[in-house]
Coordinates of N, CA, C and O in Angstrom, one line a residue:
X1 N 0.8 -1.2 0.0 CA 0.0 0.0 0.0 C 0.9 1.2 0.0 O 0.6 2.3 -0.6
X2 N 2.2 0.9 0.9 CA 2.5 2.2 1.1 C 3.7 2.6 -0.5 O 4.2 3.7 -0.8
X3 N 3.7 1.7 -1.0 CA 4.6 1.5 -2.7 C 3.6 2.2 -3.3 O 4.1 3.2 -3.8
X4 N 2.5 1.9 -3.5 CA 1.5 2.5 -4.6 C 1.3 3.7 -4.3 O 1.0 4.4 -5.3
X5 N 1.3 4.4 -2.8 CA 0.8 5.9 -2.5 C 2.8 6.7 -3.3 O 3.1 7.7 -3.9
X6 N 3.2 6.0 -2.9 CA 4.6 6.8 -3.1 C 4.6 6.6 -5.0 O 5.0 7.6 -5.5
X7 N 4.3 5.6 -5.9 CA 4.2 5.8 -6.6 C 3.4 6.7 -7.6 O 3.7 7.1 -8.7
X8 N 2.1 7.0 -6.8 CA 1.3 7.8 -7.5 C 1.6 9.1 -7.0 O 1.3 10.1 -7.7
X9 N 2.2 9.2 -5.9 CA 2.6 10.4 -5.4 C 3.5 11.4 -6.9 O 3.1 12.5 -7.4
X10 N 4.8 10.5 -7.2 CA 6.1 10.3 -8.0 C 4.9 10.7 -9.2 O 4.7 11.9 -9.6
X11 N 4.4 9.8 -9.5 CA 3.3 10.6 -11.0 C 2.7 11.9 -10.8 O 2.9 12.9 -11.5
X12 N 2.0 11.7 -10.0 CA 1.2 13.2 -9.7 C 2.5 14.4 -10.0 O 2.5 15.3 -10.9
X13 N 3.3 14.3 -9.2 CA 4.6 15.5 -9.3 C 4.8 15.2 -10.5 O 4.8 16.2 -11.1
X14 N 5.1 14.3 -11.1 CA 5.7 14.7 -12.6 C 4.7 15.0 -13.5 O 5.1 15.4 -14.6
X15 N 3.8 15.0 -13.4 CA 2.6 15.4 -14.4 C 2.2 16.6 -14.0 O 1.4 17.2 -14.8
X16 N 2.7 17.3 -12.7 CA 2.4 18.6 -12.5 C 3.5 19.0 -12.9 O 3.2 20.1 -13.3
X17 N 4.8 18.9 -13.0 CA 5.9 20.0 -13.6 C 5.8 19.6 -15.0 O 6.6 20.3 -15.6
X18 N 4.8 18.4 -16.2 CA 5.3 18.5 -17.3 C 4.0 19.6 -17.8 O 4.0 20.1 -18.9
X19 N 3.1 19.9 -16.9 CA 2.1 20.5 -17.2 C 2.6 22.0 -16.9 O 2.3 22.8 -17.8
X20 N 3.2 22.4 -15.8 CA 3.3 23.6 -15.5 C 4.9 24.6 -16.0 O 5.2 25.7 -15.8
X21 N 5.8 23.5 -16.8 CA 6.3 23.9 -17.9 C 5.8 24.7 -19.1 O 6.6 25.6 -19.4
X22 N 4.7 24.6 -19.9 CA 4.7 24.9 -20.9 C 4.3 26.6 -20.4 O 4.8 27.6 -20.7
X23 N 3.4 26.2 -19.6 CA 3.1 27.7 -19.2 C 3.5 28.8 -18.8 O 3.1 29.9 -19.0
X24 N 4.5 28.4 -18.0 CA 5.8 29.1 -17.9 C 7.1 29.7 -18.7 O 7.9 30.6 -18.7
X25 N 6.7 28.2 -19.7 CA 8.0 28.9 -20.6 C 7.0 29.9 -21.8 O 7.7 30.5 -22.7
X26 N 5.7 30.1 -21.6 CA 5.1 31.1 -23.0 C 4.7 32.3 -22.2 O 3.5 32.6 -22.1
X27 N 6.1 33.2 -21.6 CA 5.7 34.3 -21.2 C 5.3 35.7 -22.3 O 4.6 36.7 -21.9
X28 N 5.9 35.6 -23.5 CA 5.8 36.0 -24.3 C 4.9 36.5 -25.0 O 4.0 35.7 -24.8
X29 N 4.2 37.6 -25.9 CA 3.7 37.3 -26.4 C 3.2 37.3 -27.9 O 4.1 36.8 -28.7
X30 N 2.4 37.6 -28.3 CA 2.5 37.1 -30.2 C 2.5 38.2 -30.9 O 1.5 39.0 -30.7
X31 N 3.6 38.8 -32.1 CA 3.2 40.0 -32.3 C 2.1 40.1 -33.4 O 1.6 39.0 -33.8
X32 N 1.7 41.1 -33.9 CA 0.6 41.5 -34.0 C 0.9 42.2 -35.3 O -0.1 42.5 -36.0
X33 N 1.8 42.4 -35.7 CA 2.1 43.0 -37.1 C 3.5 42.5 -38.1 O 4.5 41.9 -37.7
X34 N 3.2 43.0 -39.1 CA 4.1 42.4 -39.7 C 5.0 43.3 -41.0 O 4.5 43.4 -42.1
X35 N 6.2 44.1 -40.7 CA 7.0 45.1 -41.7 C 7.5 44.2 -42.8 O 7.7 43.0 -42.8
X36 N 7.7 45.5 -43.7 CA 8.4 45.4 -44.7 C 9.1 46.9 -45.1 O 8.3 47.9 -45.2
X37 N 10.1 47.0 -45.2 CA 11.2 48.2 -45.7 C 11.1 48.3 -46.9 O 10.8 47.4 -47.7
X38 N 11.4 49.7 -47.3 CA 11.9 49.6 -48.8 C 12.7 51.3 -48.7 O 12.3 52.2 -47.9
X39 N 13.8 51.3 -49.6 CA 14.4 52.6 -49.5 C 15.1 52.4 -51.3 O 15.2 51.4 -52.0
X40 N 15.4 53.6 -51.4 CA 16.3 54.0 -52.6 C 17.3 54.2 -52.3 O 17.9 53.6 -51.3
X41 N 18.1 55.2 -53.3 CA 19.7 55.3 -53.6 C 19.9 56.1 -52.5 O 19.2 57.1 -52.5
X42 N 20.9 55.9 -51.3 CA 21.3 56.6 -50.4 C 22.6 57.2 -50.5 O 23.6 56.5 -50.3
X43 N 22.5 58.6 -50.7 CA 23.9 59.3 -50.9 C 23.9 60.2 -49.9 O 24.4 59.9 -48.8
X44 N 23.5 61.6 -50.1 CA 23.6 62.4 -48.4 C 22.2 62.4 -47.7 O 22.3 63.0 -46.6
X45 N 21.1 61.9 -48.0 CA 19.8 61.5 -47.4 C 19.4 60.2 -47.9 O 19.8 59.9 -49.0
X46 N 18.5 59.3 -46.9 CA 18.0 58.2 -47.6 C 16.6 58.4 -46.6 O 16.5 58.9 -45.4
X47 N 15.4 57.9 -47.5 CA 14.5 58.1 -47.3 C 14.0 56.5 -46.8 O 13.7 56.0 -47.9
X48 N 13.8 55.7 -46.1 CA 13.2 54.7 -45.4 C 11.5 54.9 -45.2 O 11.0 55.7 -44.5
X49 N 10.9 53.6 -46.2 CA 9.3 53.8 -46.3 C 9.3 52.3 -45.5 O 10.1 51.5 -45.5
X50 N 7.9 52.2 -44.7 CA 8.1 51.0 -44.0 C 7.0 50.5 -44.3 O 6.7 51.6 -44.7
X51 N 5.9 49.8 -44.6 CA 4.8 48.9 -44.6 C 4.4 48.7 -43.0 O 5.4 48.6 -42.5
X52 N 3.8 48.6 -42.5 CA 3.0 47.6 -41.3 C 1.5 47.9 -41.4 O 0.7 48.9 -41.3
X53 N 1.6 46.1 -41.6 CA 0.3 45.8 -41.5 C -0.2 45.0 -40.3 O 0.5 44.2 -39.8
X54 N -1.4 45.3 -40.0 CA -1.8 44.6 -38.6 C -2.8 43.2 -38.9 O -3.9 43.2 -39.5
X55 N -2.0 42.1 -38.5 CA -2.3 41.0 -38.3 C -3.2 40.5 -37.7 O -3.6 39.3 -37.9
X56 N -3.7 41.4 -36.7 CA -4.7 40.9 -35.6 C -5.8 41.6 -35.9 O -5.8 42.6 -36.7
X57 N -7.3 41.0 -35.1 CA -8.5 41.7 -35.0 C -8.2 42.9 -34.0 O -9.1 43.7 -33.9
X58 N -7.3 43.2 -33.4 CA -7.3 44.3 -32.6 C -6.7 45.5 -32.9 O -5.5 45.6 -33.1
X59 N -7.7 46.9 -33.0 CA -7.2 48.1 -33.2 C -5.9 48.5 -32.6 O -5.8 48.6 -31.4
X60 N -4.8 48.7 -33.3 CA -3.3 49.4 -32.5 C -3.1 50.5 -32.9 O -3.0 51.0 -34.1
X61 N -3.2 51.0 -31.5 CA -3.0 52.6 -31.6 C -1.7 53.0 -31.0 O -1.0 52.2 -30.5
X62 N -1.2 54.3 -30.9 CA 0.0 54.8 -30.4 C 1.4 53.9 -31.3 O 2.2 53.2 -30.7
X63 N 1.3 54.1 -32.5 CA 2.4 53.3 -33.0 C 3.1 54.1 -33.5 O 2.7 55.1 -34.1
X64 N 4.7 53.8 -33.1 CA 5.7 54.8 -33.7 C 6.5 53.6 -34.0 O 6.5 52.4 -33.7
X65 N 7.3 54.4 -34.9 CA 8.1 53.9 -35.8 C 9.8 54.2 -35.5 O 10.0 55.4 -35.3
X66 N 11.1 53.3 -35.5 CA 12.3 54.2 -35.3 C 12.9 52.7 -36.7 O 12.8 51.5 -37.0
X67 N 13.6 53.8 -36.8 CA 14.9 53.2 -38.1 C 16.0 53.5 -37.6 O 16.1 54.5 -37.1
X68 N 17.1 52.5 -37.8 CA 18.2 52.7 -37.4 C 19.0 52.1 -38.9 O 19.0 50.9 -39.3
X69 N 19.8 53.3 -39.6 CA 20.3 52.9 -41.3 C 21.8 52.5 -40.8 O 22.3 53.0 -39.8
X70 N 22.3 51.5 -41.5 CA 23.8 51.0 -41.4 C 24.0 51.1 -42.6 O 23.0 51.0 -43.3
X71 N 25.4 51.3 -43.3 CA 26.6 51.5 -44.1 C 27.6 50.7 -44.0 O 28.5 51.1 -43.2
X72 N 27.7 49.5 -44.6 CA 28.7 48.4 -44.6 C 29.2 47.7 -42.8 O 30.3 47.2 -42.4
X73 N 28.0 48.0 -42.2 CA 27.3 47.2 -40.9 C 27.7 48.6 -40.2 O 27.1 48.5 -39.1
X74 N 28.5 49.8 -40.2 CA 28.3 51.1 -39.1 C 27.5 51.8 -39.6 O 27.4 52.1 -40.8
X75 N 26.4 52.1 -38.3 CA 25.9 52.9 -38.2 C 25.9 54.6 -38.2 O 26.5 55.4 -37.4
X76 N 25.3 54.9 -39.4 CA 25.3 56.0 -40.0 C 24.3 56.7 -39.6 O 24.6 57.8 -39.9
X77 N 22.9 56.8 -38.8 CA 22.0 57.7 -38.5 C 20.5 57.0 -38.0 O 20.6 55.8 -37.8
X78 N 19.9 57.3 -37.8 CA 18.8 56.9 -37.3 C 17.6 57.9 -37.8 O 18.0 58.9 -38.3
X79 N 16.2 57.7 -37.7 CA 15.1 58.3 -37.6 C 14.3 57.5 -36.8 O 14.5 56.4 -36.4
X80 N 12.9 58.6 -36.6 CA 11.9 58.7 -35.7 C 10.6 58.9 -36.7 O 10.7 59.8 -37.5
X81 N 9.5 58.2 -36.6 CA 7.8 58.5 -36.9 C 6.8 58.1 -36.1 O 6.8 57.1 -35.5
X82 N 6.1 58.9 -36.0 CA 4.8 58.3 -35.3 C 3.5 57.9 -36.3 O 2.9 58.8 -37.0
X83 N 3.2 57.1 -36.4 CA 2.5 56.5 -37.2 C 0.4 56.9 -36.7 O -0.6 57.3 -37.4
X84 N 0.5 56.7 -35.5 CA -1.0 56.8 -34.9 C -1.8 55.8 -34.9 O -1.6 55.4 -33.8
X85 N -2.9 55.0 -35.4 CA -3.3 54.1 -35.3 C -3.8 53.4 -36.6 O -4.0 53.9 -37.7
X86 N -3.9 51.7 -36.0 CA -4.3 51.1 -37.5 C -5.3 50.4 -37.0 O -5.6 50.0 -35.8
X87 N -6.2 50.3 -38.5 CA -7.4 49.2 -37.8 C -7.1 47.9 -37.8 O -5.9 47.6 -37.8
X88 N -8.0 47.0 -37.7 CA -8.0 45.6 -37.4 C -7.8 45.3 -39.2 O -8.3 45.8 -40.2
X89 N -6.7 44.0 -39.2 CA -6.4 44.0 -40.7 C -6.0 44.8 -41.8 O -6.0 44.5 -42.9
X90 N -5.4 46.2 -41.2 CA -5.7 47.3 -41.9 C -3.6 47.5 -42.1 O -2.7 47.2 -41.2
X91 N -3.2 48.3 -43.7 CA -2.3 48.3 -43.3 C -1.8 49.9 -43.7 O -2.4 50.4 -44.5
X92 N -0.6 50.6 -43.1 CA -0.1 51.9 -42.7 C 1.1 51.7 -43.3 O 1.6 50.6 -43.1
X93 N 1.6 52.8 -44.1 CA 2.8 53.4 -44.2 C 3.7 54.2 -43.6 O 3.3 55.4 -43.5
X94 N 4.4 54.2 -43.3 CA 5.0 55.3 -42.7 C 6.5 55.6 -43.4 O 7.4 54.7 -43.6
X95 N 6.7 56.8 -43.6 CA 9.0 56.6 -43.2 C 9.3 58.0 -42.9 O 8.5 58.9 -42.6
X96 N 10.4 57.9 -42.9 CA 11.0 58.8 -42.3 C 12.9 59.1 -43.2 O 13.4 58.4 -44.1
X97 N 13.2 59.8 -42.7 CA 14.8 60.6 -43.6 C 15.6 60.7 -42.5 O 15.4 61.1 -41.3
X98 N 17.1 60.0 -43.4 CA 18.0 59.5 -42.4 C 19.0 61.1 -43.5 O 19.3 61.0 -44.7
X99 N 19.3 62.1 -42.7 CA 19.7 62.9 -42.9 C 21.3 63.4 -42.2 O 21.3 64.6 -41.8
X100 N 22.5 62.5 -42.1 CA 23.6 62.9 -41.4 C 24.8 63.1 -42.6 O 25.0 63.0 -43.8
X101 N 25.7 63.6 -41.2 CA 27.1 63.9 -41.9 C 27.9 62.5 -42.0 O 28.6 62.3 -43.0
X102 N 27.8 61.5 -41.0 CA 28.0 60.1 -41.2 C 27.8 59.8 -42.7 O 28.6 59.7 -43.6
X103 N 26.4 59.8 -42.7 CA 25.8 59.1 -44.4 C 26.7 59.6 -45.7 O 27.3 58.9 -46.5
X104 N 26.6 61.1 -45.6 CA 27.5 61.5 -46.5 C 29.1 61.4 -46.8 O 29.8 61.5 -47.7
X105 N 29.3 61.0 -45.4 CA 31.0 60.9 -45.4 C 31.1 59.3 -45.5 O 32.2 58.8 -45.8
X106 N 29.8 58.5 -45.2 CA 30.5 57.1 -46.2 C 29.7 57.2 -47.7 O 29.6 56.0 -48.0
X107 N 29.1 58.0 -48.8 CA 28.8 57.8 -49.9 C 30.2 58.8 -50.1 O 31.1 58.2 -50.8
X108 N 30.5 59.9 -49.7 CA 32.1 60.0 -50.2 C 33.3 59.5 -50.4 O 34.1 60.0 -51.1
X109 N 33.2 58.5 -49.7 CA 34.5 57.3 -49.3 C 34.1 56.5 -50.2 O 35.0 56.3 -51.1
X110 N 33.0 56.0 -50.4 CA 32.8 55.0 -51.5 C 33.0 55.1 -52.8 O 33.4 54.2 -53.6
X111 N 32.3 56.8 -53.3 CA 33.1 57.2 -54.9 C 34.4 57.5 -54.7 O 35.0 57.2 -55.6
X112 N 35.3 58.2 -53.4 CA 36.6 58.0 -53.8 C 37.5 57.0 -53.9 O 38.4 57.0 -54.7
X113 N 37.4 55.9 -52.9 CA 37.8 55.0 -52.9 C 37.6 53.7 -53.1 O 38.3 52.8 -52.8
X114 N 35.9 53.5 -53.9 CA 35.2 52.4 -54.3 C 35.1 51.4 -52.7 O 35.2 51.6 -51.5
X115 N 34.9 50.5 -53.3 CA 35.1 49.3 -52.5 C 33.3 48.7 -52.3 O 32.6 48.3 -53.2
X116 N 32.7 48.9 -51.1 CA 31.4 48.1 -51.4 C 30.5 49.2 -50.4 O 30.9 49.7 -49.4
X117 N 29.0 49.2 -51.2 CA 28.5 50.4 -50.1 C 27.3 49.1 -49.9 O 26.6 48.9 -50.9
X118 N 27.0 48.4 -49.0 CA 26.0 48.0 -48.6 C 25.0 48.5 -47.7 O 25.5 48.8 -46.6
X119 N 23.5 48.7 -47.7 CA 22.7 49.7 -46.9 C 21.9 48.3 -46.2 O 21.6 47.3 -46.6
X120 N 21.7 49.0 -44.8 CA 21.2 47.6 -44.0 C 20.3 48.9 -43.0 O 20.8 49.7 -42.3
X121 N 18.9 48.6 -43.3 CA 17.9 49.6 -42.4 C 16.7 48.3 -41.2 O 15.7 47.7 -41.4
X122 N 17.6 48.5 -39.8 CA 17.0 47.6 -39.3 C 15.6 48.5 -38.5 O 15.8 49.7 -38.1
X123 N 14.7 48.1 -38.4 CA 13.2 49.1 -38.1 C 12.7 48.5 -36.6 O 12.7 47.3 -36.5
X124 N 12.2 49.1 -35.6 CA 11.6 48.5 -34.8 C 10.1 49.2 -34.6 O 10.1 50.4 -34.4
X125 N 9.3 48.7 -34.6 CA 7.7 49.5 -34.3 C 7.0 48.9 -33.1 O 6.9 47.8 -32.7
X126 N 6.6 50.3 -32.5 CA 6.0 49.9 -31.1 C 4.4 50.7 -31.3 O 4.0 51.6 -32.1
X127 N 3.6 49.7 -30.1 CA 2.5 49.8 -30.4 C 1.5 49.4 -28.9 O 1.9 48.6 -28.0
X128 N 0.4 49.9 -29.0 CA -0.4 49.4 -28.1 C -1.7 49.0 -28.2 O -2.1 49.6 -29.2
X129 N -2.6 48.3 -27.7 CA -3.7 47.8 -27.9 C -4.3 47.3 -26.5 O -3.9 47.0 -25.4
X130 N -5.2 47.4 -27.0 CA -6.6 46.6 -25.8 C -6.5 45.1 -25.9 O -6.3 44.6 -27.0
X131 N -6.8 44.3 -24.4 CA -6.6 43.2 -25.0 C -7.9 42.4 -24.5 O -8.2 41.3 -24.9

């Protein structure tokens, strides 16, 4: 009798940590939109247009937008938009102009001295919603 209480004991605990694993590990949660970038020829301005579209049934409001432009992986400038709200399914444009003396002093290096100009614009958008 007392084998069987200690065994089901031993189950019970293990079926409560394989159960109370998952829940714990999904603190996270699901984003709700989905970017796409697009920019042109960047010489002493580049202009960064962003797409986001909202993925969810839930209105997101308070959305801003930041860009951060790189130049053969250094960073050359940043911008800022506020975007305002999107509807449910609904999708917004936004961009903004990366206007520095960085930018222009690597498209000058590049026509003097060639070599490779690669443009890398990483975007992060923040937002809020009712849940």
């Amino acid at each position: 009798m007392l084998k069987r209480l200690a065994a089901t004991a031993l189950a019970a605990a293990a079926a409560t940590t394989l159960v109370a694993a998952p829940a714990a590990a999904s603190t996270s949660s699901a984003q709700l939109i989905r970017t796409k970038s697009y920019w042109g020829h960047c010489e002493d301005t580049c202009k960064v247009k962003v797409r986001i579209k909202n993925i969810s049934r839930k209105t997101l409001f308070n959305v801003k937008l930041n860009v951060t432009l790189k130049i053969n992986g250094r960073k050359v400038g940043s911008c800022y938009d506020s975007v305002g709200s999107i509807g449910a399914y609904r999708v917004r444009y936004a961009a903004c102009t990366v206007r520095t003396a960085r930018l222009s002093n690597a498209w000058d290096d590049f026509q003097d001295y060639g070599g490779r100009y690669y443009k890398y614009a990483s975007t992060y958008v923040s937002y809020r919603y009712y849940r």
